[in-house]
Coordinates of C-alpha atoms in Angstrom, one line a residue:
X300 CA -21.0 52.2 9.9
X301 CA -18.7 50.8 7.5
X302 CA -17.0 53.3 5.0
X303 CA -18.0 52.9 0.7
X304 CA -15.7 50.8 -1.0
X305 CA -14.0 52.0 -4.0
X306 CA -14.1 49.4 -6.3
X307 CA -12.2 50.7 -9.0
X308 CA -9.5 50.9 -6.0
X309 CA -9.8 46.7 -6.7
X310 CA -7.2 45.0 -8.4
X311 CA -9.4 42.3 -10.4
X312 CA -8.1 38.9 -10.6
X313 CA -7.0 37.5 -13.7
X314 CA -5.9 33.9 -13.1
X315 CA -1.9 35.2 -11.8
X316 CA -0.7 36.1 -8.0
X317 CA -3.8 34.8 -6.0
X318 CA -2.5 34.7 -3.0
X319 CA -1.4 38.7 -3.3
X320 CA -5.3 39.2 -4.3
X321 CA -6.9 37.3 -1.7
X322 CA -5.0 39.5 0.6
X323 CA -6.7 42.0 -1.2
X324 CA -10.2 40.7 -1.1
X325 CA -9.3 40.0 3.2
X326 CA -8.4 43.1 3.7
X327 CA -11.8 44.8 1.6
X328 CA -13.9 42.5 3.2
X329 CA -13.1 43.3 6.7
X330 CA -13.5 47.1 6.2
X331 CA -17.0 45.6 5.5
X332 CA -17.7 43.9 8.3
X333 CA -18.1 40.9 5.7
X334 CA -14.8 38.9 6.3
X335 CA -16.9 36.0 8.2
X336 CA -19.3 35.5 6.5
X337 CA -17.5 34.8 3.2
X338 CA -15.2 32.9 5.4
X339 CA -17.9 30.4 6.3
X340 CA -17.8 31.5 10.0
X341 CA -21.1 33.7 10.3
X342 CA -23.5 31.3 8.9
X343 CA -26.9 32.1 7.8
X344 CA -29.5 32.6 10.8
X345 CA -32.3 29.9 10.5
X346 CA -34.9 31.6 12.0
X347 CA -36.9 33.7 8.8
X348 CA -36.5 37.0 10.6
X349 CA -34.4 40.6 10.2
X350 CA -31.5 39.2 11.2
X351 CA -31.7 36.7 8.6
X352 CA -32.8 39.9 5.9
X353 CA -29.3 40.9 7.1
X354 CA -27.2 38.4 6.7
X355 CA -28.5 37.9 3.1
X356 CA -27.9 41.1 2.2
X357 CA -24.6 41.2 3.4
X358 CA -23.8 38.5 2.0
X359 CA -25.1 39.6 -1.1
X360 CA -22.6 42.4 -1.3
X361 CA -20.1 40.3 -0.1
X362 CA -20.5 38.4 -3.6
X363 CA -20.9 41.6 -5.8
X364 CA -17.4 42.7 -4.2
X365 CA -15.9 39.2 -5.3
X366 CA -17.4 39.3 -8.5
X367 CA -16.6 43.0 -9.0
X368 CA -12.9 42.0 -8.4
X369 CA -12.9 39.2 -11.4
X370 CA -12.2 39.5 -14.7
X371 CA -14.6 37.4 -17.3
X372 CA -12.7 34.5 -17.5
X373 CA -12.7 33.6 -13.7
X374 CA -16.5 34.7 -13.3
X375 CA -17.2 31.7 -15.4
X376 CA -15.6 29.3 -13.2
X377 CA -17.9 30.8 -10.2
X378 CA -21.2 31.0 -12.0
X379 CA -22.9 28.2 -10.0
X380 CA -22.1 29.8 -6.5
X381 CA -24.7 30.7 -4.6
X382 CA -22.9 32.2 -1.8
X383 CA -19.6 34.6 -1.2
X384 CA -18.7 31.4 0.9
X385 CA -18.6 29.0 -2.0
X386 CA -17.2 31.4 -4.5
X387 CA -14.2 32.2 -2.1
X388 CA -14.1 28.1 -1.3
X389 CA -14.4 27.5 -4.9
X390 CA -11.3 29.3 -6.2
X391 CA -9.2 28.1 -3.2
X392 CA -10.1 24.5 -4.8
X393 CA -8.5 26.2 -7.9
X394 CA -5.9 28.5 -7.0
X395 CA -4.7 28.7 -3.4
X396 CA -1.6 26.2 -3.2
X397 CA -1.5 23.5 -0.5
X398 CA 1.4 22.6 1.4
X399 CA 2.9 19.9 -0.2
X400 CA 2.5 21.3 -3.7
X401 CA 3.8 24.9 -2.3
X402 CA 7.0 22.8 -1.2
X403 CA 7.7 21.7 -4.1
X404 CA 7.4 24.6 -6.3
X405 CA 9.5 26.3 -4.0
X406 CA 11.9 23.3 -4.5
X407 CA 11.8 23.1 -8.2
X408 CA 12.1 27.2 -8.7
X409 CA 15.5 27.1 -6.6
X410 CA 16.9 24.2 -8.0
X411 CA 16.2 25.5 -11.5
X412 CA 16.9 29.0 -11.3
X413 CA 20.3 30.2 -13.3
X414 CA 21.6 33.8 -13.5
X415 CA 20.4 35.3 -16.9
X416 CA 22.6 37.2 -19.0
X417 CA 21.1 40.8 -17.9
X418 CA 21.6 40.1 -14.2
X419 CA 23.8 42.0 -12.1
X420 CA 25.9 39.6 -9.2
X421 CA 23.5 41.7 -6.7
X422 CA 20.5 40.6 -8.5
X423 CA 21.4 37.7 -8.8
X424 CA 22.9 36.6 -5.2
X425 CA 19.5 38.7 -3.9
X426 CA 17.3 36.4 -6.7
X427 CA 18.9 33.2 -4.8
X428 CA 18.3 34.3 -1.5
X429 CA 14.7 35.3 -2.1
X430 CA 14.9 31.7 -3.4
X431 CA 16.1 30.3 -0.1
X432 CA 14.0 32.6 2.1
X433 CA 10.6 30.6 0.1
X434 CA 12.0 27.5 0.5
X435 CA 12.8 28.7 4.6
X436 CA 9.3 30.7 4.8
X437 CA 7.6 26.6 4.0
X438 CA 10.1 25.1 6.9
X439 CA 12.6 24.0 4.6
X440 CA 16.0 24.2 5.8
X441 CA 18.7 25.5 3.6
X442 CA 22.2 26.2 4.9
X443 CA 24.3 29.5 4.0
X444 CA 26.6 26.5 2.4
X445 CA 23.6 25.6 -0.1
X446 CA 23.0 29.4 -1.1
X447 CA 26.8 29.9 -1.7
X448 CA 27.1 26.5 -3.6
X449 CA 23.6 28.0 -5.5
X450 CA 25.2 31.4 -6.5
X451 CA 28.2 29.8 -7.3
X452 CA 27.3 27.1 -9.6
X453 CA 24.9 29.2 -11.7
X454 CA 27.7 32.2 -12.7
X455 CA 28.2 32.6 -16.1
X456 CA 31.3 31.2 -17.7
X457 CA 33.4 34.3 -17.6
X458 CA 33.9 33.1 -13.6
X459 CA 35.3 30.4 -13.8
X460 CA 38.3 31.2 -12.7
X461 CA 36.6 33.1 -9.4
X462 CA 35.0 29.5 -9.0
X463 CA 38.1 28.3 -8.9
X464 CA 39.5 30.5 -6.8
X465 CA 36.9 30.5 -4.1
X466 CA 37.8 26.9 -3.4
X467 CA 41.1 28.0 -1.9
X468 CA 39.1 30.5 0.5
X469 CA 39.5 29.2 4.4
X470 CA 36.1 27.7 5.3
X471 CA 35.7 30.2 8.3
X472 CA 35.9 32.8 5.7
X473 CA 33.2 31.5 3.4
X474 CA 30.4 33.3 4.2
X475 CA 27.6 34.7 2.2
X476 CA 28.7 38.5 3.3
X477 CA 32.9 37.6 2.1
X478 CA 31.0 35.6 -0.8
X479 CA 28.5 38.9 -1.7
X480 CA 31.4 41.6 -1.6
X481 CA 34.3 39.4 -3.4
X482 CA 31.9 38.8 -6.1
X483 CA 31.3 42.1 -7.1
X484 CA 34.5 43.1 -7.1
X485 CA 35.0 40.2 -9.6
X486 CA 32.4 41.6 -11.5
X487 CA 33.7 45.1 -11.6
X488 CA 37.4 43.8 -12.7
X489 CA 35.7 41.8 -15.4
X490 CA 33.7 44.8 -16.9
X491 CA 37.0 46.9 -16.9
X492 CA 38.9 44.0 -18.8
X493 CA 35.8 44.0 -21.4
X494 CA 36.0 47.4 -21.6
X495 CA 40.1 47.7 -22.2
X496 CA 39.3 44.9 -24.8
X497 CA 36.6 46.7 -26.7
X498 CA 38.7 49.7 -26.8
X499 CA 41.8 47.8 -27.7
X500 CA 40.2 45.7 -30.4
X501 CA 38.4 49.6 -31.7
X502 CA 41.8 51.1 -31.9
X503 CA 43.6 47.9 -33.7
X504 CA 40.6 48.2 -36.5
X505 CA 41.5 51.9 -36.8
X506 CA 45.4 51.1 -37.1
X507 CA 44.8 48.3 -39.6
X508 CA 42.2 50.8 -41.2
X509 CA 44.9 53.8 -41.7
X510 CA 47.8 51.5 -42.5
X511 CA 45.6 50.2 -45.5
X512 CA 44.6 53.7 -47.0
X513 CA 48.4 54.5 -47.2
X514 CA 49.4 51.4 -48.6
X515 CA 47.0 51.7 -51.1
X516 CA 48.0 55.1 -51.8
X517 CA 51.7 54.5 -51.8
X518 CA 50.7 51.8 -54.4
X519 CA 48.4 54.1 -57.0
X520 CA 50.7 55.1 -59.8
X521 CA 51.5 58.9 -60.2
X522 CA 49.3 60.9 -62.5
X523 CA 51.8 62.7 -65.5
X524 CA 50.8 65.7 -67.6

C-alpha cells in the first residue's frame, strides 16, 4: 500500500521552472502508483465494473495532487480538464519546451550572456560553461575554442590588456584549464592594483588636506595685545 503524501512537502507551480516541477509531480505520482494513468498509459477500463470504480478514483486523486500543486493562476488554465491525463497534457501544450524552441533558447542565452559587474572570473568562466553544457546537453556541439573565445570576449574592460596578451599564448597551451587559472591570477593582480590606488589616492587627499590647514595657518595674521 502506497505511503500518504505530504502535500505541503509540494512545491506548487507558479508559471516559472516547469520542467524542475514536473520532475516533482513524476516523482509524487509514482510513490502513488498513479504515474500511468496521468501519463495516458493506463487508460480507463471499459467494462462498468470495480476495476473501473478504481481507476476513477485513482485517477481522481491523481488530479487533486496536480491541482494541490498549482497556484490560482495556473488552476484557471486547467479548469476544463476532466482528467489528470489532460491537465498534465494540457500544461505540456503550455509550458514544456520542444526541441527546436529548447535549441534555440539555449542558443540565444549563450550568445547573449555578458559577465556582470558583481561576477567573480570563477562565476563567470563556470556561468559560460553551464552555458555550453545546455547547449551540449540539446546535441549542440561547442568546442573548448568557442567557450575560451566566450569568456574572453565578454570580460570587462579592465582586461584588455589580458586579451591581448592571451593572443601571444602557444595554441597547445590554450586550454580552458591554462585559460581558468591565468585568469584569476589576472584578477587577483588587478584587485591589488585597485587597492594600492585607493589607498594611494586616500593618502594624497590627506597630504593635500594637511598642507592646506598649514598654509592657511601660516597665512592668518598674528593676534596682538
Amino acid at each position: 500500500m502506497a505511503e500518504r503524501l505530504d502535500m505541503n512537502s509540494l512545491s506548487k507551480f507558479d508559471g516559472s521552472n516547469y520542467n524542475q516541477w514536473r520532475f516533482q509531480m513524476n516523482c509524487a505520482l509514482r510513490a502513488k502508483g498513479l504515474y500511468e494513468i496521468v501519463h495516458g498509459t493506463e487508460l480507463k477500463p471499459e467494462n462498468n465494473d470495480e476495476t473501473q470504480k478504481a481507476w476513477i478514483k485513482n485517477d481522481a486523486t491523481a488530479m487533486f495532487i496536480l491541482t494541490s500543486a498549482l497556484d490560482y493562476a495556473q488552476i484557471t488554465l486547467i479548469e476544463n480538464c476532466e482528467s489528470s491525463h489532460q491537465i498534465i497534457d494540457k500544461l505540456d501544450s503550455i509550458y514544456l519546451q520542444r526541441p527546436e524552441s529548447s535549441k534555440m533558447i539555449a542558443h540565444e542565452r549563450f550568445h547573449q550572456y555578458r559577465m556582470k559587474d558583481s561576477d567573480s572570473v570563477a562565476q563567470h568562466i563556470e556561468n559560460v560553461e553551464n552555458l555550453a553544457k545546455k547547449l551540449k546537453d540539446i546535441g549542440e556541439t561547442v568546442s573548448d575554442a568557442a567557450i575560451m573565445t566566450k569568456i574572453i570576449s565578454t570580460l570587462p574592460q579592465k582586461f584588455l590588456n589580458f586579451r591581448q596578451a592571451w593572443l601571444s599564448v602557444s595554441e597547445d597551451r590554450q586550454t580552458l584549464r591554462n585559460l581558468t587559472s591565468r585568469l584569476v591570477d589576472e584578477e587577483a593582480n588587478l584587485s591589488l592594483v585597485e587597492q594600492m590606488e585607493t589607498a594611494f589616492t586616500v593618502s594624497s587627499g590627506k597630504n593635500q588636506s594637511t598642507k592646506s590647514k598649514r598654509s592657511t595657518k601660516q597665512r592668518e595674521p598674528s593676534s596682538s595685545g
